[in-house]
mmCIF file of C-alpha atoms in Angstrom:
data_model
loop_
_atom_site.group_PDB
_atom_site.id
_atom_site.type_symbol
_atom_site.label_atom_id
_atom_site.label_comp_id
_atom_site.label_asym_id
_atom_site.label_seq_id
_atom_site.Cartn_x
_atom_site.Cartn_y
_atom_site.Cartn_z
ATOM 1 C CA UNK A 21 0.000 0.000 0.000
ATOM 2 C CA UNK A 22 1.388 3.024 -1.423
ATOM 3 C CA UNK A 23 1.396 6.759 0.804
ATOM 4 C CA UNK A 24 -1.369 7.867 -0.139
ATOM 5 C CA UNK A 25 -3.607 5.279 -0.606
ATOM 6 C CA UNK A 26 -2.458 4.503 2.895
ATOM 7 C CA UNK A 27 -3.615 8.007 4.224
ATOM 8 C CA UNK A 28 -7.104 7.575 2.455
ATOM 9 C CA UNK A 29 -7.150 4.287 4.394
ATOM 10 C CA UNK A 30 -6.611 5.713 7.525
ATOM 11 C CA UNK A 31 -8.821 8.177 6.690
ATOM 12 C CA UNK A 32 -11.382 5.236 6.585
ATOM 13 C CA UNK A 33 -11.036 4.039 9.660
ATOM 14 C CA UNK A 34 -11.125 7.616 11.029
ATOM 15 C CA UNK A 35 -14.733 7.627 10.396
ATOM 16 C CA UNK A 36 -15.929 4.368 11.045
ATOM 17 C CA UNK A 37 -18.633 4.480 13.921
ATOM 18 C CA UNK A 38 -18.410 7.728 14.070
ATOM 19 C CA UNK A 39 -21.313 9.305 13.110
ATOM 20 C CA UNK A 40 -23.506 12.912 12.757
ATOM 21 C CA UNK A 41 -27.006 13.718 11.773
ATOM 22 C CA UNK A 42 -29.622 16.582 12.015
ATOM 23 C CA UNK A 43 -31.971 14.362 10.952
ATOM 24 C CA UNK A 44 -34.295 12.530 13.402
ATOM 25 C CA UNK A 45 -35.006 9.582 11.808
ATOM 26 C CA UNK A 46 -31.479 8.625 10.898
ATOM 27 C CA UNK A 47 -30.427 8.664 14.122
ATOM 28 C CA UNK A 48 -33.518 7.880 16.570
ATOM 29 C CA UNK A 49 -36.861 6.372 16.433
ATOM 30 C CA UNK A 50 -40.301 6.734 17.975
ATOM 31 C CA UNK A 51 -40.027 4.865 21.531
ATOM 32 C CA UNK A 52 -43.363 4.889 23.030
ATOM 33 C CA UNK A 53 -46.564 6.213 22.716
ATOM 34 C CA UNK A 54 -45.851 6.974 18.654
ATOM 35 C CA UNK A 55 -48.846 8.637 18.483
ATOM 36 C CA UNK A 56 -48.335 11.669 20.298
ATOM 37 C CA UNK A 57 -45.289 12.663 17.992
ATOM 38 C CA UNK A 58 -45.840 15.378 15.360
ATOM 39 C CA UNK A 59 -43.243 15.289 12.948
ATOM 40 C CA UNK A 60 -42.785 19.297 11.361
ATOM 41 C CA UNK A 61 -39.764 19.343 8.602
ATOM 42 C CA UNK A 62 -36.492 19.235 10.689
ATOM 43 C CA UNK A 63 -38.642 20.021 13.945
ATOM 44 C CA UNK A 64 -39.979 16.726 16.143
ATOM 45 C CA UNK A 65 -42.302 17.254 18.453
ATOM 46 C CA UNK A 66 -43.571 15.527 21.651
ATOM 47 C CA UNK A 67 -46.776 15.604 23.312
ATOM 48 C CA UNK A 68 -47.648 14.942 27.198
ATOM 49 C CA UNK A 69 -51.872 15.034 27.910
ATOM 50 C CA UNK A 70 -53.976 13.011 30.287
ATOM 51 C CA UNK A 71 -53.653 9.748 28.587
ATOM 52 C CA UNK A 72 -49.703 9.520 28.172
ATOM 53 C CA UNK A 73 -46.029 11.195 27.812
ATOM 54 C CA UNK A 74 -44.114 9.935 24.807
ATOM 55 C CA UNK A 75 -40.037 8.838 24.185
ATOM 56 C CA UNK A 76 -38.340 8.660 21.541
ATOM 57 C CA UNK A 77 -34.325 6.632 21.255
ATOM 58 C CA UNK A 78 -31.772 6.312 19.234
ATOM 59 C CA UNK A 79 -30.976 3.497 16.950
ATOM 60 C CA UNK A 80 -27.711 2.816 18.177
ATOM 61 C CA UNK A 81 -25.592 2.673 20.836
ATOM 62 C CA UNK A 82 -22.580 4.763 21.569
ATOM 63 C CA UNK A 83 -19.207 4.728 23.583
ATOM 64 C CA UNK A 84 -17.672 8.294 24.007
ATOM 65 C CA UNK A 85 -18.441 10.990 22.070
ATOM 66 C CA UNK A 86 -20.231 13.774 22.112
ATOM 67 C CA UNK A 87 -24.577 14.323 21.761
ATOM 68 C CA UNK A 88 -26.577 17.543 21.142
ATOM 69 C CA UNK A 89 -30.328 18.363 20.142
ATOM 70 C CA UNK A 90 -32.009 21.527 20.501
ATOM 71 C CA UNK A 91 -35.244 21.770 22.275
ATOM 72 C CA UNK A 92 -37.831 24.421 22.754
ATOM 73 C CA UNK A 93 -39.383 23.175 26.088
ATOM 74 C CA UNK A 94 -43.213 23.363 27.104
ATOM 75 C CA UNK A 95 -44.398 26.854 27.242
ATOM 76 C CA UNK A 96 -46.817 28.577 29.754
ATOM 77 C CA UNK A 97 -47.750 26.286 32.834
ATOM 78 C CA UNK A 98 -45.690 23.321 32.422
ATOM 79 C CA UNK A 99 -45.914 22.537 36.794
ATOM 80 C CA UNK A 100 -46.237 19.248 37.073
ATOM 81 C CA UNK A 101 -44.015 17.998 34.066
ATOM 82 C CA UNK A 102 -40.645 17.020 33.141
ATOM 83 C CA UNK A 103 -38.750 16.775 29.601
ATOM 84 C CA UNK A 104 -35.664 14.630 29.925
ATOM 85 C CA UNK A 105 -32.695 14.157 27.747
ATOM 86 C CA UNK A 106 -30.481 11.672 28.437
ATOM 87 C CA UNK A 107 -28.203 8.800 27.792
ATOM 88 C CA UNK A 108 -27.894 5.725 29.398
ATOM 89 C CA UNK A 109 -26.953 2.011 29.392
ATOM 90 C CA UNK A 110 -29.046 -1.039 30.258
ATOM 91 C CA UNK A 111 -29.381 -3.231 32.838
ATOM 92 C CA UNK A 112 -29.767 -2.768 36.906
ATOM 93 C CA UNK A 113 -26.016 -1.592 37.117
ATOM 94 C CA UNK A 114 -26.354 0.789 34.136
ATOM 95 C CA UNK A 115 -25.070 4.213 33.920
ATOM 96 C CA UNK A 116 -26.975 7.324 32.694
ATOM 97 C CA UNK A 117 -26.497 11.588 32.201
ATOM 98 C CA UNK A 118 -29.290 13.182 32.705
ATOM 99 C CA UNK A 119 -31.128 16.437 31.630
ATOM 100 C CA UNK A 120 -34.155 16.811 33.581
ATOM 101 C CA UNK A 121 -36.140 20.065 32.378
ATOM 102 C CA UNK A 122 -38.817 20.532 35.673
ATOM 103 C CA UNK A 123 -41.650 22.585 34.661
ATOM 104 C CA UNK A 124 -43.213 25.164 36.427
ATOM 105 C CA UNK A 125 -46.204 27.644 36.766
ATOM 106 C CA UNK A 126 -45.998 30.808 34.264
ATOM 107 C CA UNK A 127 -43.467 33.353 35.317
ATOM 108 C CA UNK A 128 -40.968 31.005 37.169
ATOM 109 C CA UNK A 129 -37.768 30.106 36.191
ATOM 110 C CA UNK A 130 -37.513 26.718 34.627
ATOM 111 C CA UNK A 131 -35.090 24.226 36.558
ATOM 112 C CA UNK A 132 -32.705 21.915 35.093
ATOM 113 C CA UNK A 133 -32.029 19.042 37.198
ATOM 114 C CA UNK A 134 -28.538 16.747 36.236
ATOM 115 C CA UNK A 135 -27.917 13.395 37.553
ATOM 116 C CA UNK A 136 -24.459 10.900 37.218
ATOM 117 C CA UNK A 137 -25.359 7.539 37.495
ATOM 118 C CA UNK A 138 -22.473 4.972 37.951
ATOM 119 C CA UNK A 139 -23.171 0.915 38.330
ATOM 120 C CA UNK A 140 -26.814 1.213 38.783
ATOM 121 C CA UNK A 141 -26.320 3.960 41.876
ATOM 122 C CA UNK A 142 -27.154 7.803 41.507
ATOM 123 C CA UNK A 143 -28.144 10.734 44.028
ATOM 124 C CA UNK A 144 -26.017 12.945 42.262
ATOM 125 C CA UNK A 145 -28.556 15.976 42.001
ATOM 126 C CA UNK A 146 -27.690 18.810 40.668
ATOM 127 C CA UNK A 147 -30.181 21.627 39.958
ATOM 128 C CA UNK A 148 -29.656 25.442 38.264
ATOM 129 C CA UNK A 149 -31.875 28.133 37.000
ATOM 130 C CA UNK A 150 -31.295 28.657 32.949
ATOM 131 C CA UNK A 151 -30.200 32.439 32.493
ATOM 132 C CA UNK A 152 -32.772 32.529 29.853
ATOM 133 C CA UNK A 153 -36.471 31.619 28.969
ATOM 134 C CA UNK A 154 -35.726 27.921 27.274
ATOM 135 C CA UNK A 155 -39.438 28.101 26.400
ATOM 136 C CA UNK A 156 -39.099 31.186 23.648
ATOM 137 C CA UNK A 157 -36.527 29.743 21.809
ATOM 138 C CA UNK A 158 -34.368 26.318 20.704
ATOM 139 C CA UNK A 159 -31.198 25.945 23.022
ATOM 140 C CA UNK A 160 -28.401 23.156 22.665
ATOM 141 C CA UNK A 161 -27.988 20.715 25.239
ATOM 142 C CA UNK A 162 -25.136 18.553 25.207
ATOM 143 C CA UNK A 163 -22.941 16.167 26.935
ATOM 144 C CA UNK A 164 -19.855 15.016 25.649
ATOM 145 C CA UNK A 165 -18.539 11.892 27.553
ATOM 146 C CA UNK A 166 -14.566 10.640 26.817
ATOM 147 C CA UNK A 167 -12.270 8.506 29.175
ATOM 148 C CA UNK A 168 -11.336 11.424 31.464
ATOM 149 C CA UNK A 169 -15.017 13.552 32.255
ATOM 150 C CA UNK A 170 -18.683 13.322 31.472
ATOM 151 C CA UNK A 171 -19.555 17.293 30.836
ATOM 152 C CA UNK A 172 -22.849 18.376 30.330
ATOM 153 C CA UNK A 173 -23.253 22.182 28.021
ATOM 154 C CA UNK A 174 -26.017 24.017 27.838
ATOM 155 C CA UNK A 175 -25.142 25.868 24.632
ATOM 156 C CA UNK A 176 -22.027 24.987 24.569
ATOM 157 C CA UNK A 177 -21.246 26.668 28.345
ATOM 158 C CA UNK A 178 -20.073 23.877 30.730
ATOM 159 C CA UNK A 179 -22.646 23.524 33.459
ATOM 160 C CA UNK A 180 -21.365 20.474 35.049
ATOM 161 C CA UNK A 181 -18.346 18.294 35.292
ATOM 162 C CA UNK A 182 -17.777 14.739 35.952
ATOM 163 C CA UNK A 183 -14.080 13.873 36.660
ATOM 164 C CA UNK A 184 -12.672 10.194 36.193
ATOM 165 C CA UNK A 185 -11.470 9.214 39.546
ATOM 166 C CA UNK A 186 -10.505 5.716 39.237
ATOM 167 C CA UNK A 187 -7.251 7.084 40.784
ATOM 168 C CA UNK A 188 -9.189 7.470 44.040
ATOM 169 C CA UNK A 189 -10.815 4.488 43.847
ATOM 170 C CA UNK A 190 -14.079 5.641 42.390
ATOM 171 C CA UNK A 191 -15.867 3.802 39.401
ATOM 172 C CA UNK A 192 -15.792 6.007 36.024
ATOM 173 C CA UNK A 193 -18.534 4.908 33.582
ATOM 174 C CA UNK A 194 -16.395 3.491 30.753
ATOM 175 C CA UNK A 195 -17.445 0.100 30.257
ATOM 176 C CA UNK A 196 -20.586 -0.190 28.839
ATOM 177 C CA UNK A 197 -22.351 1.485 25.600
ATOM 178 C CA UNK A 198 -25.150 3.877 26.269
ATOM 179 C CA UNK A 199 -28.064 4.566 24.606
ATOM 180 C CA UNK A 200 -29.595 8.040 23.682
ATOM 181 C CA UNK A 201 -33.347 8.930 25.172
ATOM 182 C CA UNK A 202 -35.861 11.860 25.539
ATOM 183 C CA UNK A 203 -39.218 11.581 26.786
ATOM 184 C CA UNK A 204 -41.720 13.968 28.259
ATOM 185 C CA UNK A 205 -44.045 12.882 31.626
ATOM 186 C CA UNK A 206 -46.119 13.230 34.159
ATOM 187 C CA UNK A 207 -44.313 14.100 37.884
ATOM 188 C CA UNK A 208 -46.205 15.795 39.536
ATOM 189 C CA UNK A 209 -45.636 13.965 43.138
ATOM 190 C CA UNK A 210 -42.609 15.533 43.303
ATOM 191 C CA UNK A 211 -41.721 17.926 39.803
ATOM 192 C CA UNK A 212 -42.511 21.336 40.844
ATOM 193 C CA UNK A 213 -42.070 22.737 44.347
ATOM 194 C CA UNK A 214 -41.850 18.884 45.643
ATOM 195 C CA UNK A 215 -44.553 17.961 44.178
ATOM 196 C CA UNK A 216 -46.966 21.117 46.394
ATOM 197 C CA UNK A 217 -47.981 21.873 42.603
ATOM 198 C CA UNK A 218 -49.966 19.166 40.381
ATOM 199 C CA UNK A 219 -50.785 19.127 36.604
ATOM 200 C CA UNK A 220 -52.999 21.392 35.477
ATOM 201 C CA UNK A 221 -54.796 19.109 32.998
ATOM 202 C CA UNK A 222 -56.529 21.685 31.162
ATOM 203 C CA UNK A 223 -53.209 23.099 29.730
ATOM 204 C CA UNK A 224 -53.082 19.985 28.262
ATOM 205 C CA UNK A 225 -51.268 19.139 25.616
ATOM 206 C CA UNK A 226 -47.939 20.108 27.023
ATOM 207 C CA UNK A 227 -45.382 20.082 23.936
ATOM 208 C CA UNK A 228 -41.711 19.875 24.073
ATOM 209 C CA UNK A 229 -39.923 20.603 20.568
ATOM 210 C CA UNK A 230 -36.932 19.097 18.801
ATOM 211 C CA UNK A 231 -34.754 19.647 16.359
ATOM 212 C CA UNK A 232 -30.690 19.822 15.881
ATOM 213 C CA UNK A 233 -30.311 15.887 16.420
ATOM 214 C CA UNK A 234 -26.282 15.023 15.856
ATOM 215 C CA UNK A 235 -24.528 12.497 18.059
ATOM 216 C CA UNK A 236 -20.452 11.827 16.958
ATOM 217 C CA UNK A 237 -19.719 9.002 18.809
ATOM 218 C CA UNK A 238 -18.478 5.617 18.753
ATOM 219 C CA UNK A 239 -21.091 3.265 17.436
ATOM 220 C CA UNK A 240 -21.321 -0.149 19.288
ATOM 221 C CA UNK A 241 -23.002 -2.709 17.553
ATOM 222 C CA UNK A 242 -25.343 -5.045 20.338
ATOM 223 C CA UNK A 243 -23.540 -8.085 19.359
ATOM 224 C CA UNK A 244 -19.694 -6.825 20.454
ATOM 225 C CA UNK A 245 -18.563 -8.112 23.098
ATOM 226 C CA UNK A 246 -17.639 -5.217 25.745
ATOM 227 C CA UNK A 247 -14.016 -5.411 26.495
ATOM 228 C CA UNK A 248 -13.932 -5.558 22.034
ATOM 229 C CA UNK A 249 -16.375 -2.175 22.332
ATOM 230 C CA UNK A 250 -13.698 -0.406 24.631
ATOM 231 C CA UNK A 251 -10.886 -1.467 22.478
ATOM 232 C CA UNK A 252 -12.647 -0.037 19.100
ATOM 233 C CA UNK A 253 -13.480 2.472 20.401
ATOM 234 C CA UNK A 254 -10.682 4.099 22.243
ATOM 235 C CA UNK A 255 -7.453 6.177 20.105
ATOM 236 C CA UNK A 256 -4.951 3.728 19.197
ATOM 237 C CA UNK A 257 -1.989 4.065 16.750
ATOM 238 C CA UNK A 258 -4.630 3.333 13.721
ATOM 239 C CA UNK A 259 -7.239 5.478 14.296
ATOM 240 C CA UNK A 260 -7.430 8.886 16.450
ATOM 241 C CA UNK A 261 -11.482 10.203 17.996
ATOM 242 C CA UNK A 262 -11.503 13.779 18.392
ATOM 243 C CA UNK A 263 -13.149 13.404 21.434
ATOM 244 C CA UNK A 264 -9.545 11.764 22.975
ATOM 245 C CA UNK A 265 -7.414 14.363 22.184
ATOM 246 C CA UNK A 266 -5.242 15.546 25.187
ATOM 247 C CA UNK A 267 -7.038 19.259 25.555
ATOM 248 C CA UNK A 268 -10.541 17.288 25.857
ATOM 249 C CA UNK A 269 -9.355 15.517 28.915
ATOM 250 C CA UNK A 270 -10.477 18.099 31.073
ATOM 251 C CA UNK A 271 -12.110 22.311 30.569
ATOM 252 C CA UNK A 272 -10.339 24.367 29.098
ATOM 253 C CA UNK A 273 -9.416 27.992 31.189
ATOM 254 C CA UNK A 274 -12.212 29.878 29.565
ATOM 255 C CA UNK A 275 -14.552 26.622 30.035
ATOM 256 C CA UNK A 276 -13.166 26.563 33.589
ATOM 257 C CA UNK A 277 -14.576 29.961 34.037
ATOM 258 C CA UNK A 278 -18.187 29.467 32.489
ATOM 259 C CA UNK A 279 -18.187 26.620 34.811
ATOM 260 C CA UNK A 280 -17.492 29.186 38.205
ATOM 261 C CA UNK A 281 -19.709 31.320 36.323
ATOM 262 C CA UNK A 282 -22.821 29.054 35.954
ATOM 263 C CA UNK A 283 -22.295 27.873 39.852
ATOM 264 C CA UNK A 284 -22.049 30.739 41.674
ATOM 265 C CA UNK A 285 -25.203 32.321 39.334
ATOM 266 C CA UNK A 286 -27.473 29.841 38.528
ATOM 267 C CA UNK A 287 -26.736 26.714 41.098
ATOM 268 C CA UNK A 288 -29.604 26.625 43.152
ATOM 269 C CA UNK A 289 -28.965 22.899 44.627
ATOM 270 C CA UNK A 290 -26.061 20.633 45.027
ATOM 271 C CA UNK A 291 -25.838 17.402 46.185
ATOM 272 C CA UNK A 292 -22.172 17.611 47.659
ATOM 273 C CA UNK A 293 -23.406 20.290 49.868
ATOM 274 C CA UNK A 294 -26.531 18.766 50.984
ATOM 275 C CA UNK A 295 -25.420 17.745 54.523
ATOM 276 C CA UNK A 296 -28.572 16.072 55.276
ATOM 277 C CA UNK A 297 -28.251 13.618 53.036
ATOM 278 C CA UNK A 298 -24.895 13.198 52.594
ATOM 279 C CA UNK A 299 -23.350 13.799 56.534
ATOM 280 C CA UNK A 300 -19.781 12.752 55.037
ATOM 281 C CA UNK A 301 -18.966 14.929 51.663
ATOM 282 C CA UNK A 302 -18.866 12.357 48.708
ATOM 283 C CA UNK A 303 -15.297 11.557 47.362
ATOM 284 C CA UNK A 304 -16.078 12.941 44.438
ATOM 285 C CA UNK A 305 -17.227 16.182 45.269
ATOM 286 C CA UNK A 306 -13.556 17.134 47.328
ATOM 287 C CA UNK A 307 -12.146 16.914 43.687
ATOM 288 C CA UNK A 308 -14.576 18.424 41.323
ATOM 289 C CA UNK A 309 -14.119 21.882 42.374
ATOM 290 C CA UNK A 310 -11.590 23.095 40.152
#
């Protein structure tokens, strides 16, 4: 093999599993309750009424990389209701990222609640007021997930960080291929206020809006075998993922910033501060305060 059909080869393998779409039905499908999708040119919509919420997933599953779709959450009085975006893996000691948009009565901020879960265990709450109405307009939400940190970006501003700390002893979800999910429901019991403010029913339908779909990742078929899936799809000599690259391993200075920004602005509850529950601080939260 000569140079440069060498390179093009390379090139190849560059892009294998590695995928991006703004197209919804390239990259996810209808989940549940297919009937309460309206489909709008690029736009997806879900709706949430009396009967049922609705979900949508994506074809594939994924190891590293990075996710984004824009959504235009439920407008006016959404109390009662959450829209989630997430990704996650299967099984009872799964991991997941999760978005968790918690409606509210007209005029209130809306809250986004984010949760790590490692090997099946969460109560990692974290919850901030947007700095704008995410009802007016689309917004990007993203998380991009490598070997080193799972961060979550709310137009591309860092709004949380989770560090790999195997070093200290702490599981890093790196193992297992996840799945991408939204889906809009019903949770009122504990939603908005804790749950003090129900559904108003007569709002109904509650819409949440999509569009922007891309996910770059890794793709895993179901049949590899995972220690094969961690092997294809980490950097090696033949093949480089953007998302490896040494300056993705952690924030950059001016990400760093955003990060201080967003927490001392916006953070309105954090679990590594929440005494009550947690009398001893978690390991992880002495080291994620950069």
């Amino acid at each position: 093999m000569g140079p440069a059909s060498s390179l093009f080869f390379m090139g190849l393998v560059m892009v294998v599993g590695s995928v991006s779409s703004s197209r919804f039905d390239e990259l996810f499908q209808a989940q549940w309750a297919l009937d309460h999708f309206v489909y709008q040119g690029d736009t997806v919509q879900m709706k949430l009424d009396n009967f049922s919420g609705a979900g949508f997933s994506s074809k594939n599953k994924y190891m590293f990389g990075k996710v984004n779709v824009q959504i235009k959450l439920v407008e006016g009085d959404s109390a009662g209701t959450v829209t989630a975006f997430y990704m996650s893996s299967d099984g009872p000691k799964h991991h997941e990222f999760d978005f968790e948009f918690l409606g509210n009565t007209t005029g209130e901020p809306y809250i986004v609640q984010t949760n790590v879960y490692v090997n099946g265990v969460g109560n990692r709450e974290q919850r901030l007021n947007l700095w704008f109405d995410p009802t007016k307009d689309f917004h990007s939400y993203s998380i991009l997930w490598n070997q080193r940190q799972v961060v979550f970006l709310v137009d591309d501003t860092p709004i949380r960080v989770h560090s790999n700390l195997e070093h200290k002893g702490l599981p890093f979800p790196k193992d297992q291929a996840m799945g991408v999910y939204s889906s809009i429901w019903n949770a009122d019991d504990w939603a908005t206020q804790g749950g003090r403010v129900k559904t108003d029913w007569s709002h109904a339908p509650f819409i949440a809006s999509y569009r922007g779909f891309e996910i770059d990742g890794c793709e895993c078929p179901a049949t590899v075998a995972a220690a094969e899936v961690s092997r294809k799809c980490s950097s090696s000599a033949e093949k480089r993922y953007w998302w490896d690259e040494p300056r993705l391993s952690e924030l950059s200075l001016h990400q760093s910033h955003q990060l201080l920004w967003v927490r001392a602005n916006h953070m309105i509850y954090d679990y590594c501060t929440d005494t009550a529950r947690f009398p001893v601080t978690p390991v992880e939260c002495q080291h994620h305060h950069h």
